[in-house]
């Protein structure tokens, strides 16, 4: 397909995203520092950038409080016409639903976005590199996301952009031994293999900045002399962002610095990644959600490097103007969340 430029578009063409709708805010703005939900951080950064009008799409009858500066439209998700009308005039739809949301809900949103002519959809993709075939095959939660991207393309009215950001660092470090292997409250750690396999991982604020700055790009380059990144570079593709490329031993070093402890103060054990992954799958088959977390996280630490997309794909951080972050700062936050009950409120 020939390269398109803004200069050759019809009169009236707008080269920026002006209106953004987001689904999945829940009660995030009523709970201080609510963890594990990227929508809160995305909205904060959209508002800070001030480039778009932001609309929260919420379920009819909901009582969630939203921040000043955004519009709120309450709709019945089962009413296609009403949902379509709520999305009419939007340039982008961001879907940030929790893993327990009914799977058909995202399909309804995608179909309504197509009917409303929303040109860009960011599906509920925040996490692993789902362009990686082995991760899609081995991690069930990754595999089911493929259908939504394919449905967007089949409808032919919108384009999708997936956000590959890895697991959320502060959420996962503080989330208990099922995630990054740390039990911060009880000072224990399970190292997967020898603990030296690096992964790409992002903080929640970095995810917010990444999405907001992505949507702040020009849609098309101005002309053939314009070499700046644009939104269309990511049409039906993944954008890759990360805060840190880090392994478990480096995480431990950060924890030791923050807590002013030494390795001898911690109980450290080892478990082979393949055995741990298979154990998690068996637990999940038996009905354990913990098993799903164990297998999902462990698969990203396989020695094939599939969890380190900074190396396998390269990062788009510079294109989005993302800052370098301090590992110890977010390790401190993870410890706080693990000990003050913040993560416990979200089932971690």
Coordinates of C-alpha atoms in Angstrom, one line a residue:
X1 CA 0.0 0.0 0.0
X2 CA 1.3 3.4 -1.0
X3 CA 2.4 5.7 1.9
X4 CA -0.3 8.3 2.7
X5 CA 0.4 11.8 3.8
X6 CA -1.7 14.5 5.5
X7 CA -0.8 16.9 2.7
X8 CA -2.7 14.8 0.1
X9 CA -5.8 14.2 2.2
X10 CA -9.1 15.9 1.3
X11 CA -10.0 19.3 2.7
X12 CA -11.3 19.0 6.3
X13 CA -9.0 16.1 7.2
X14 CA -7.9 16.3 10.8
X15 CA -4.5 14.8 11.5
X16 CA -4.9 14.3 15.2
X17 CA -7.0 12.3 17.6
X18 CA -9.4 14.7 19.3
X19 CA -12.0 12.5 21.0
X20 CA -11.1 9.5 23.1
X21 CA -13.5 7.1 24.8
X22 CA -12.4 4.7 27.5
X23 CA -14.1 1.7 28.9
X24 CA -13.2 0.0 32.2
X25 CA -12.6 2.7 34.8
X26 CA -14.8 1.0 37.4
X27 CA -14.3 2.6 40.8
X28 CA -10.6 3.4 40.3
X29 CA -11.0 7.0 41.1
X30 CA -12.7 6.3 44.4
X31 CA -9.8 4.1 45.8
X32 CA -6.4 5.8 46.4
X33 CA -3.6 4.3 44.3
X34 CA -5.8 1.5 43.1
X35 CA -3.5 -1.1 41.7
X36 CA -3.7 -3.4 38.7
X37 CA -5.9 -1.3 36.5
X38 CA -4.2 0.7 33.7
X39 CA -7.2 2.8 32.8
X40 CA -6.8 5.1 35.8
X41 CA -3.2 5.9 34.7
X42 CA -4.2 6.3 31.0
X43 CA -6.9 8.8 31.9
X44 CA -4.5 10.8 34.2
X45 CA -2.0 11.1 31.4
X46 CA -4.6 12.0 28.7
X47 CA -5.8 14.8 31.0
X48 CA -2.3 15.9 31.7
X49 CA -1.4 16.1 28.0
X50 CA -4.6 18.0 27.4
X51 CA -4.8 17.1 23.7
X52 CA -8.1 15.2 23.7
X53 CA -11.6 15.3 25.1
X54 CA -12.0 12.2 27.2
X55 CA -15.2 10.3 27.6
X56 CA -15.7 7.4 30.1
X57 CA -18.2 4.8 28.9
X58 CA -19.7 3.1 31.9
X59 CA -22.5 0.6 32.6
X60 CA -26.0 2.0 33.1
X61 CA -26.8 2.2 36.8
X62 CA -23.1 2.3 37.8
X63 CA -22.1 4.6 40.7
X64 CA -18.4 5.0 40.1
X65 CA -17.1 8.5 40.6
X66 CA -15.0 9.9 37.8
X67 CA -12.5 12.7 37.9
X68 CA -13.1 16.3 36.8
X69 CA -12.3 16.9 33.2
X70 CA -13.9 13.9 31.6
X71 CA -17.4 13.3 30.2
X72 CA -19.4 10.3 31.3
X73 CA -21.9 8.3 29.2
X74 CA -23.8 5.6 31.0
X75 CA -25.2 2.9 28.6
X76 CA -26.6 -0.6 28.6
X77 CA -23.9 -2.7 27.0
X78 CA -26.5 -5.1 25.7
X79 CA -28.2 -2.2 23.7
X80 CA -26.2 -2.1 20.5
X81 CA -27.9 1.1 19.3
X82 CA -27.3 2.9 22.6
X83 CA -23.7 1.8 22.7
X84 CA -23.2 2.9 19.1
X85 CA -24.6 6.3 19.8
X86 CA -22.4 6.7 22.9
X87 CA -19.4 6.1 20.7
X88 CA -20.4 8.2 17.8
X89 CA -17.9 11.0 17.1
X90 CA -15.1 9.3 19.0
X91 CA -11.7 9.0 17.2
X92 CA -10.4 6.3 19.5
X93 CA -11.8 3.7 21.9
X94 CA -9.6 2.3 24.7
X95 CA -10.8 -0.9 26.3
X96 CA -9.3 -1.7 29.7
X97 CA -11.5 -4.3 31.3
X98 CA -10.5 -6.7 34.0
X99 CA -9.8 -10.4 33.3
X100 CA -13.1 -11.3 35.0
X101 CA -15.2 -9.2 32.6
X102 CA -17.6 -11.2 30.4
X103 CA -15.8 -12.0 27.2
X104 CA -18.7 -11.0 25.0
X105 CA -18.5 -7.5 26.4
X106 CA -15.4 -6.6 24.4
X107 CA -17.1 -8.0 21.3
X108 CA -20.1 -5.7 21.8
X109 CA -17.8 -2.7 22.2
X110 CA -15.9 -3.5 19.1
X111 CA -19.0 -4.0 17.0
X112 CA -20.5 -0.7 18.4
X113 CA -17.3 1.1 17.6
X114 CA -17.4 -0.2 14.0
X115 CA -21.0 0.9 13.7
X116 CA -20.2 4.3 15.0
X117 CA -17.2 4.7 12.7
X118 CA -14.6 4.9 15.4
X119 CA -11.3 4.7 13.4
X120 CA -9.0 3.4 16.2
X121 CA -9.5 0.8 18.8
X122 CA -7.0 -0.2 21.5
X123 CA -8.4 -3.6 22.6
X124 CA -7.8 -5.1 26.0
X125 CA -4.3 -6.1 25.1
X126 CA -2.2 -4.5 27.9
X127 CA 0.4 -7.1 28.7
X128 CA 2.5 -9.7 26.9
X129 CA 3.8 -9.7 23.3
X130 CA 0.8 -11.3 21.6
X131 CA 2.5 -11.1 18.3
X132 CA 4.7 -13.9 19.7
X133 CA 3.1 -17.2 18.5
X134 CA 4.6 -19.3 21.3
X135 CA 3.2 -17.0 24.0
X136 CA -0.2 -17.1 22.3
X137 CA -0.1 -20.9 22.2
X138 CA 1.2 -21.5 25.8
X139 CA -0.7 -18.8 27.7
X140 CA -4.5 -19.2 27.5
X141 CA -5.3 -15.6 28.4
X142 CA -3.1 -14.5 25.4
X143 CA -4.7 -16.9 23.0
X144 CA -8.3 -15.6 23.6
X145 CA -7.3 -12.0 22.7
X146 CA -6.5 -12.9 19.1
X147 CA -10.2 -13.2 18.3
X148 CA -10.8 -9.5 19.2
X149 CA -8.1 -8.2 16.9
X150 CA -9.3 -10.4 14.1
X151 CA -12.9 -9.3 14.6
X152 CA -11.8 -5.6 14.3
X153 CA -10.1 -6.3 11.0
X154 CA -13.0 -8.4 9.8
X155 CA -15.5 -5.6 10.4
X156 CA -13.3 -3.3 8.4
X157 CA -14.3 0.0 10.0
X158 CA -11.6 0.4 12.7
X159 CA -7.9 -0.3 13.0
X160 CA -6.4 -1.8 16.2
X161 CA -3.3 -1.0 18.2
X162 CA -2.1 -3.5 20.8
X163 CA -0.1 -2.3 23.8
X164 CA 2.7 -4.7 24.7
X165 CA 4.0 -3.5 28.0
X166 CA 4.7 -6.7 29.8
X167 CA 3.4 -7.3 33.3
X168 CA 3.0 -4.3 35.6
X169 CA 6.1 -4.2 37.7
X170 CA 4.9 -2.8 41.0
X171 CA 1.7 -4.8 40.9
X172 CA 3.6 -8.0 40.0
X173 CA 6.5 -7.6 42.4
X174 CA 4.1 -7.1 45.3
X175 CA 1.6 -9.6 44.0
X176 CA 3.0 -12.6 45.9
X177 CA 5.0 -15.7 44.9
X178 CA 2.6 -16.6 42.1
X179 CA 3.8 -13.6 40.0
X180 CA 7.4 -12.6 40.2
X181 CA 8.2 -15.2 42.9
X182 CA 8.5 -12.7 45.8
X183 CA 6.6 -12.9 49.1
X184 CA 7.6 -9.5 50.3
X185 CA 5.8 -9.7 53.6
X186 CA 7.5 -12.9 54.6
X187 CA 10.8 -12.3 52.9
X188 CA 10.9 -15.3 50.7
X189 CA 11.7 -15.7 47.0
X190 CA 11.3 -18.5 44.5
X191 CA 13.9 -18.1 41.7
X192 CA 12.8 -19.5 38.4
X193 CA 15.7 -21.6 37.1
X194 CA 18.7 -19.5 38.2
X195 CA 16.9 -16.2 38.3
X196 CA 18.9 -14.6 35.5
X197 CA 16.3 -14.6 32.6
X198 CA 15.4 -11.0 31.9
X199 CA 11.9 -9.8 31.0
X200 CA 10.4 -6.5 29.8
X201 CA 8.1 -5.0 32.4
X202 CA 6.4 -1.7 32.8
X203 CA 5.1 0.5 35.7
X204 CA 1.5 1.5 35.6
X205 CA 2.3 5.2 35.1
X206 CA 4.6 4.3 32.2
X207 CA 1.7 2.4 30.6
X208 CA -0.5 5.5 31.0
X209 CA 2.1 7.8 29.5
X210 CA 2.7 5.4 26.6
X211 CA -0.9 5.2 25.6
X212 CA -1.5 8.9 26.0
X213 CA 1.6 9.9 24.0
X214 CA 0.8 7.3 21.3
X215 CA -2.6 8.9 20.8
X216 CA -1.0 12.3 20.8
X217 CA 1.0 11.5 17.6
X218 CA -0.1 12.8 14.2
X219 CA -2.2 10.2 12.4
X220 CA -0.2 10.6 9.2
X221 CA 3.1 12.2 8.4
X222 CA 2.8 15.6 6.9
X223 CA 4.6 14.8 3.7
X224 CA 7.5 12.7 2.3
X225 CA 10.0 14.9 4.2
X226 CA 8.4 14.3 7.6
X227 CA 10.3 11.5 9.4
X228 CA 8.5 11.8 12.8
X229 CA 6.5 8.8 14.1
X230 CA 2.8 8.8 13.5
X231 CA -0.2 6.8 14.6
X232 CA -0.5 5.0 11.3
X233 CA 2.9 3.3 11.9
X234 CA 1.0 1.2 14.4
X235 CA -2.1 0.3 12.4
X236 CA -3.1 -3.3 13.2
X237 CA 0.2 -3.7 15.0
X238 CA 1.6 -3.7 18.5
X239 CA 3.4 -0.8 20.2
X240 CA 6.1 -2.0 22.6
X241 CA 6.9 -0.1 25.8
X242 CA 8.7 -1.0 29.0
X243 CA 10.1 0.6 32.1
X244 CA 12.7 -2.0 32.9
X245 CA 14.5 -5.0 31.4
X246 CA 15.3 -6.9 34.6
X247 CA 15.7 -10.4 35.9
X248 CA 14.7 -11.8 39.3
X249 CA 18.1 -11.4 40.8
X250 CA 18.2 -7.8 39.9
X251 CA 14.7 -7.4 41.4
X252 CA 16.1 -8.9 44.5
X253 CA 19.0 -6.5 44.6
X254 CA 16.6 -3.7 44.4
X255 CA 14.4 -5.2 47.2
X256 CA 17.5 -5.6 49.4
X257 CA 18.5 -1.9 48.8
X258 CA 15.0 -0.6 49.6
X259 CA 14.5 -2.8 52.7
X260 CA 18.1 -2.5 53.9
X261 CA 18.3 -6.3 54.3
X262 CA 20.8 -8.9 53.1
X263 CA 20.3 -12.2 51.2
X264 CA 20.8 -14.1 54.5
X265 CA 17.6 -12.4 55.8
X266 CA 15.6 -14.1 53.0
X267 CA 14.5 -17.6 52.3
X268 CA 15.5 -18.2 48.7
X269 CA 14.5 -21.4 46.8
X270 CA 14.6 -22.5 43.1
X271 CA 12.1 -24.1 40.8
X272 CA 12.7 -25.0 37.1
X273 CA 10.5 -22.9 34.8
X274 CA 9.1 -25.8 32.8
X275 CA 8.1 -27.7 35.9
X276 CA 6.6 -24.5 37.5
X277 CA 4.7 -23.7 34.3
X278 CA 3.3 -27.2 34.0
X279 CA 2.3 -27.2 37.7
X280 CA 0.4 -24.0 37.2
X281 CA -1.5 -25.4 34.2
X282 CA -2.5 -28.5 36.2
X283 CA -3.7 -26.3 39.1
X284 CA -5.7 -24.2 36.6
X285 CA -7.3 -27.3 35.1
X286 CA -8.4 -28.2 38.6
X287 CA -10.1 -24.8 39.0
X288 CA -7.4 -22.7 40.6
X289 CA -7.0 -19.1 39.5
X290 CA -3.6 -19.1 41.2
X291 CA -2.6 -21.8 38.8
X292 CA -3.4 -19.5 35.9
X293 CA -1.2 -16.8 37.3
X294 CA 1.7 -19.2 38.0
X295 CA 1.7 -20.5 34.4
X296 CA 1.2 -17.2 32.8
X297 CA 4.0 -15.4 34.6
X298 CA 6.4 -18.3 34.6
X299 CA 6.1 -18.7 30.8
X300 CA 7.5 -15.2 30.3
X301 CA 10.7 -16.3 32.2
X302 CA 11.4 -19.1 29.8
X303 CA 15.0 -19.1 28.6
X304 CA 13.7 -18.6 25.0
X305 CA 13.6 -14.9 25.8
X306 CA 10.0 -14.5 24.7
X307 CA 9.2 -12.3 27.7
X308 CA 11.9 -9.9 26.8
X309 CA 10.4 -8.0 23.8
X310 CA 12.8 -5.1 24.3
X311 CA 15.3 -7.5 22.7
X312 CA 13.1 -9.5 20.4
X313 CA 11.1 -6.5 19.0
X314 CA 12.7 -3.3 20.2
X315 CA 11.0 -0.6 22.2
X316 CA 8.9 2.4 21.0
X317 CA 9.7 4.3 24.2
X318 CA 11.7 7.0 22.4
X319 CA 8.9 7.5 19.8
X320 CA 6.5 8.3 22.6
X321 CA 8.9 10.4 24.6
X322 CA 8.8 8.1 27.6
X323 CA 11.2 8.8 30.6
X324 CA 13.7 6.6 32.2
X325 CA 12.4 5.4 35.5
X326 CA 14.0 4.4 38.8
X327 CA 13.7 0.7 39.7
X328 CA 14.0 1.3 43.4
X329 CA 11.2 3.8 43.4
X330 CA 8.7 1.3 42.1
X331 CA 10.2 -1.5 44.3
X332 CA 9.4 0.7 47.2
X333 CA 5.8 1.2 46.0
X334 CA 5.4 -2.6 45.4
X335 CA 6.5 -3.2 49.0
X336 CA 4.0 -0.6 50.2
X337 CA 1.2 -2.1 48.2
X338 CA 2.1 -5.6 49.4
X339 CA 2.0 -4.6 53.1
X340 CA -0.7 -2.0 53.4
X341 CA -3.5 -4.2 51.9
X342 CA -3.8 -2.4 48.5
X343 CA -3.1 -5.5 46.5
X344 CA -5.2 -7.7 48.8
X345 CA -8.3 -5.7 47.7
X346 CA -7.7 -6.9 44.2
X347 CA -7.3 -10.6 45.0
X348 CA -3.5 -10.6 45.0

